[in-house]
Structures are given as structure tokens and as C-alpha cells.
Amino acid sequence: MTTDGVTTSATLLGEPLPVELMNTVNMGRGRVVDALDGGAAAWLHALAGRLGVETGIEAVQLDQNAVRPVADALRTLRDALRRLAEEATDDPRPSATAADLTRSEAVTMLNALAQAWPELVWPADEQPSRAYRGHGAAADLAVRLIAHQGVELFTGPNRERLRPCLAPNCLLFFVKTHARQEWCSAACGNRARVSRHHRRHHATPRTQ
């Protein structure tokens, strides 16, 4: 997906940032595709606008050289978030990442990375606002902010609205925004309905 001229292979749905990070793995041509595999900088760069609103980070601070040192931490965070999302949603799908990761290990990983805090910003003659801060460079702060929001996701009201998309060949999660929402996107809804229709009309008849 292309955002602000930057292309990432991840599907960006406008979900909360921790969910967007969970969704950096999906199915493609019958196999699991990891958008962070060589694409961590592209993914963070594509979300720079949203990260900047919370932190003041600018896209130019998230190039390949800046992101390379935090790429492993970003993947670790993604795997921890997915493990906790599987737990929170009773996800029936096989784990797509870090299948042996326990809930306790995932919690520890998330907490270790969630070292970001809000500060009051109040310039003269302007309205006060909040900006998140953290140790390290911009890329470090981006990872820490997403982890911090992950803690908020699993302890706030969106945890009850978090869902796995159960459409065929989808590994994504989404936050349910209306009562009838069943899938992460209209495309997955169409695919699920086609699959359901096919099963209904091609079911093997029972022998008498």
C-alpha cells in the first residue's frame, strides 16, 4: 500500500497503530507474507504522519539507516501484540508468527518496549497539546509509542471490540466499529460471502 508516496506491502486499514503493526503479516499467493521483512522503514515511513501527530516525528527521520537498529524490536513488538490479540479474541486461526510465544513472555516484551510518556507542550500564544517522548532517536520513539498504545489497547474499551478477520486467507485484526461488521474490509467480506456461497452449493450430498 502506498501512503505519501511510500510503498509498504502491509495492508493499512486506518486501525489503531498497534493493530496496524499486527497486520504487517498476511497471506499472499498461498503463503504468509511479512511486510517487516526488509520493509520496516517503509512501513514506519508510511505511517509517519500519524506518528508525527503524537510525537512530532517527521518522515525524514525514518529512513533505512534510522530504522535499521530498531527493526528487530519492531518485529518483536509485532509478535507480542499478535500473541496477546490471539488471547484477547479467542482467535481460532493458527498463529502466523512466534507460535511458541507464551502470553507471559508477550506481556514482558510489550512492557519492556512501552517506555514512552506524554508531556505537556504549551508554546506562547498557542493552545496546549500533548506530545509523547521517550529515550533514543525518532525510530526508537516510534516503536515505544506503538508499544505504549498497545498497553492502552489491551486495557481499554477497544480490547472488547478487537476481532480477528475470519475471511478466507486473511490474517488481519480489526477493531469493530459497528454492530454488523464481521471482516476487516469490504474485500474480505466479499471473499467470505463467495466462499460461503461456494460451500453451500458444492457441499457433498449425504448418502442414504
CSV table of C-alpha atoms in Angstrom, one decimal:
chain,number,residue,atom,x,y,z
A,1,MET,CA,0.0,0.0,0.0
A,2,THR,CA,1.3,3.5,-0.9
A,3,THR,CA,1.0,6.4,1.6
A,4,ASP,CA,2.5,9.8,0.9
A,5,GLY,CA,4.5,8.3,-1.9
A,6,VAL,CA,6.0,5.5,0.2
A,7,THR,CA,5.1,1.9,-0.6
A,8,THR,CA,4.7,-0.9,2.0
A,9,SER,CA,3.5,-4.4,1.3
A,10,ALA,CA,1.3,-4.2,4.5
A,11,THR,CA,-2.4,-3.6,4.3
A,12,LEU,CA,-3.1,-0.2,6.1
A,13,LEU,CA,-6.7,0.0,7.2
A,14,GLY,CA,-6.7,3.1,9.4
A,15,GLU,CA,-6.7,0.9,12.5
A,16,PRO,CA,-5.0,1.9,15.8
A,17,LEU,CA,-1.3,1.8,15.3
A,18,PRO,CA,-0.8,-1.4,17.4
A,19,VAL,CA,-3.4,-3.1,15.1
A,20,GLU,CA,-1.7,-1.8,12.0
A,21,LEU,CA,1.5,-3.3,13.3
A,22,MET,CA,-0.2,-6.7,13.9
A,23,ASN,CA,-1.4,-6.5,10.3
A,24,THR,CA,2.1,-6.5,8.8
A,25,VAL,CA,1.7,-10.2,8.3
A,26,ASN,CA,-0.9,-11.5,5.9
A,27,MET,CA,-1.5,-14.2,3.3
A,28,GLY,CA,-0.3,-13.7,-0.3
A,29,ARG,CA,-0.4,-16.3,-3.0
A,30,GLY,CA,-0.9,-19.1,-0.5
A,31,ARG,CA,1.9,-18.1,1.9
A,32,VAL,CA,2.5,-15.9,4.8
A,33,VAL,CA,4.0,-12.5,3.8
A,34,ASP,CA,5.8,-10.4,6.4
A,35,ALA,CA,5.9,-6.7,5.4
A,36,LEU,CA,8.6,-6.1,8.0
A,37,ASP,CA,11.0,-8.5,6.3
A,38,GLY,CA,13.2,-5.8,4.8
A,39,GLY,CA,10.4,-3.3,4.9
A,40,ALA,CA,10.4,-1.9,8.4
A,41,ALA,CA,11.5,1.5,7.3
A,42,ALA,CA,8.9,1.6,4.5
A,43,TRP,CA,6.1,0.7,7.0
A,44,LEU,CA,7.1,3.3,9.6
A,45,HIS,CA,7.6,5.9,6.9
A,46,ALA,CA,4.1,5.2,5.5
A,47,LEU,CA,2.7,5.9,9.0
A,48,ALA,CA,4.9,8.9,9.7
A,49,GLY,CA,2.0,11.3,9.6
A,50,ARG,CA,0.1,9.5,12.3
A,51,LEU,CA,3.3,9.0,14.4
A,52,GLY,CA,4.1,12.7,14.0
A,53,VAL,CA,0.7,13.8,15.4
A,54,GLU,CA,1.6,12.1,18.7
A,55,THR,CA,5.4,12.7,18.8
A,56,GLY,CA,6.5,15.4,16.3
A,57,ILE,CA,8.4,12.7,14.4
A,58,GLU,CA,8.9,13.6,10.7
A,59,ALA,CA,9.1,11.2,7.8
A,60,VAL,CA,12.7,12.2,7.0
A,61,GLN,CA,13.7,10.8,10.5
A,62,LEU,CA,12.5,7.3,9.5
A,63,ASP,CA,14.8,6.3,6.6
A,64,GLN,CA,16.5,3.0,6.2
A,65,ASN,CA,19.6,3.9,8.3
A,66,ALA,CA,17.5,5.3,11.1
A,67,VAL,CA,15.1,2.3,11.3
A,68,ARG,CA,17.6,-0.5,10.8
A,69,PRO,CA,18.7,-0.5,14.6
A,70,VAL,CA,15.1,-0.9,15.7
A,71,ALA,CA,13.8,-3.3,13.1
A,72,ASP,CA,14.2,-6.3,15.4
A,73,ALA,CA,12.4,-4.5,18.2
A,74,LEU,CA,9.6,-3.6,15.9
A,75,ARG,CA,9.2,-7.3,14.9
A,76,THR,CA,9.4,-8.4,18.5
A,77,LEU,CA,6.6,-5.9,19.3
A,78,ARG,CA,4.5,-7.1,16.4
A,79,ASP,CA,4.8,-10.7,17.5
A,80,ALA,CA,3.9,-9.9,21.1
A,81,LEU,CA,0.9,-7.8,20.1
A,82,ARG,CA,-0.4,-10.6,17.8
A,83,ARG,CA,0.0,-13.2,20.6
A,84,LEU,CA,-1.9,-11.0,23.0
A,85,ALA,CA,-4.6,-10.3,20.4
A,86,GLU,CA,-5.0,-14.0,19.8
A,87,GLU,CA,-5.6,-14.4,23.5
A,88,ALA,CA,-8.0,-11.4,23.8
A,89,THR,CA,-10.1,-12.5,20.8
A,90,ASP,CA,-10.0,-16.3,21.2
A,91,ASP,CA,-8.6,-16.3,17.6
A,92,PRO,CA,-9.2,-19.7,16.1
A,93,ARG,CA,-6.6,-19.3,13.4
A,94,PRO,CA,-3.1,-20.9,13.7
A,95,SER,CA,-0.5,-18.4,14.9
A,96,ALA,CA,1.2,-16.7,12.0
A,97,THR,CA,4.2,-15.5,14.0
A,98,ALA,CA,6.1,-16.8,17.0
A,99,ALA,CA,3.8,-19.7,17.6
A,100,ASP,CA,5.7,-20.8,20.8
A,101,LEU,CA,5.5,-17.3,22.4
A,102,THR,CA,3.6,-17.5,25.7
A,103,ARG,CA,1.2,-14.8,27.0
A,104,SER,CA,3.6,-14.1,29.9
A,105,GLU,CA,6.5,-13.6,27.5
A,106,ALA,CA,4.4,-11.4,25.3
A,107,VAL,CA,3.4,-9.2,28.2
A,108,THR,CA,7.0,-8.8,29.3
A,109,MET,CA,8.1,-7.9,25.8
A,110,LEU,CA,5.3,-5.3,25.4
A,111,ASN,CA,6.0,-3.7,28.8
A,112,ALA,CA,9.8,-3.5,28.1
A,113,LEU,CA,9.1,-1.6,24.9
A,114,ALA,CA,6.3,0.7,26.1
A,115,GLN,CA,8.7,3.3,27.6
A,116,ALA,CA,7.0,6.4,26.2
A,117,TRP,CA,5.3,9.1,28.2
A,118,PRO,CA,3.2,12.2,27.5
A,119,GLU,CA,4.5,15.7,28.1
A,120,LEU,CA,2.6,19.0,28.1
A,121,VAL,CA,3.5,21.3,25.2
A,122,TRP,CA,2.3,24.9,25.5
A,123,PRO,CA,4.0,27.4,23.3
A,124,ALA,CA,3.3,31.1,23.8
A,125,ASP,CA,0.1,32.3,22.2
A,126,GLU,CA,-0.9,28.7,21.2
A,127,GLN,CA,-3.2,26.1,22.6
A,128,PRO,CA,-1.6,23.5,24.9
A,129,SER,CA,-1.2,20.0,23.5
A,130,ARG,CA,0.3,16.6,24.4
A,131,ALA,CA,3.4,15.1,22.8
A,132,TYR,CA,4.9,11.7,23.6
A,133,ARG,CA,8.6,11.5,24.5
A,134,GLY,CA,11.0,8.6,25.0
A,135,HIS,CA,14.6,7.7,25.1
A,136,GLY,CA,16.6,7.3,21.9
A,137,ALA,CA,16.1,8.6,18.4
A,138,ALA,CA,12.9,9.1,16.4
A,139,ALA,CA,12.7,5.4,15.3
A,140,ASP,CA,13.1,4.3,18.9
A,141,LEU,CA,10.3,6.6,20.0
A,142,ALA,CA,8.1,5.3,17.2
A,143,VAL,CA,8.4,1.8,18.5
A,144,ARG,CA,7.9,2.9,22.1
A,145,LEU,CA,4.8,4.9,21.2
A,146,ILE,CA,3.2,1.9,19.4
A,147,ALA,CA,4.0,-0.3,22.4
A,148,HIS,CA,2.5,2.3,24.8
A,149,GLN,CA,-0.6,2.4,22.7
A,150,GLY,CA,-0.6,-1.4,22.7
A,151,VAL,CA,-0.9,-1.3,26.5
A,152,GLU,CA,-3.8,1.1,26.1
A,153,LEU,CA,-5.4,-1.2,23.5
A,154,PHE,CA,-5.5,-4.2,25.8
A,155,THR,CA,-6.5,-2.3,28.9
A,156,GLY,CA,-9.1,-0.1,27.3
A,157,PRO,CA,-12.5,-0.4,25.6
A,158,ASN,CA,-11.1,-1.4,22.2
A,159,ARG,CA,-10.0,-4.8,23.6
A,160,GLU,CA,-13.6,-5.8,23.6
A,161,ARG,CA,-14.0,-4.6,20.1
A,162,LEU,CA,-10.9,-6.2,18.7
A,163,ARG,CA,-11.6,-9.0,16.3
A,164,PRO,CA,-9.7,-11.5,14.1
A,165,CYS,CA,-10.8,-11.3,10.4
A,166,LEU,CA,-12.0,-14.8,9.7
A,167,ALA,CA,-12.4,-14.3,5.9
A,168,PRO,CA,-10.5,-17.0,3.9
A,169,ASN,CA,-6.8,-16.3,3.6
A,170,CYS,CA,-6.8,-13.3,5.9
A,171,LEU,CA,-4.5,-13.0,9.0
A,172,LEU,CA,-5.5,-9.4,9.9
A,173,PHE,CA,-7.1,-8.0,13.0
A,174,PHE,CA,-9.5,-5.1,13.2
A,175,VAL,CA,-11.4,-3.0,15.8
A,176,LYS,CA,-15.1,-3.4,15.3
A,177,THR,CA,-16.7,0.0,14.7
A,178,HIS,CA,-20.3,-1.0,14.1
A,179,ALA,CA,-22.6,-3.9,15.2
A,180,ARG,CA,-22.7,-5.7,11.8
A,181,GLN,CA,-19.0,-5.5,11.0
A,182,GLU,CA,-17.7,-9.1,10.6
A,183,TRP,CA,-14.5,-8.6,8.5
A,184,CYS,CA,-11.5,-6.2,8.3
A,185,SER,CA,-12.5,-4.8,4.9
A,186,ALA,CA,-15.1,-4.9,2.2
A,187,ALA,CA,-12.8,-7.1,0.1
A,188,CYS,CA,-12.6,-9.7,2.8
A,189,GLY,CA,-16.4,-9.5,3.2
A,190,ASN,CA,-16.9,-10.2,-0.5
A,191,ARG,CA,-14.4,-13.1,-0.3
A,192,ALA,CA,-16.1,-14.6,2.7
A,193,ARG,CA,-19.5,-14.4,1.0
A,194,VAL,CA,-18.2,-16.1,-2.1
A,195,SER,CA,-16.6,-18.8,-0.1
A,196,ARG,CA,-19.8,-19.3,1.9
A,197,HIS,CA,-21.9,-19.5,-1.3
A,198,HIS,CA,-19.5,-22.0,-2.8
A,199,ARG,CA,-19.6,-24.3,0.2
A,200,ARG,CA,-23.4,-24.1,0.3
A,201,HIS,CA,-23.8,-25.1,-3.4
A,202,HIS,CA,-21.0,-27.6,-3.6
A,203,ALA,CA,-21.4,-29.5,-0.4
A,204,THR,CA,-21.0,-33.2,-0.8
A,205,PRO,CA,-24.5,-34.8,-0.6
A,206,ARG,CA,-25.0,-37.2,2.2
A,207,THR,CA,-25.5,-40.8,1.1
A,208,GLN,CA,-28.7,-42.6,2.1
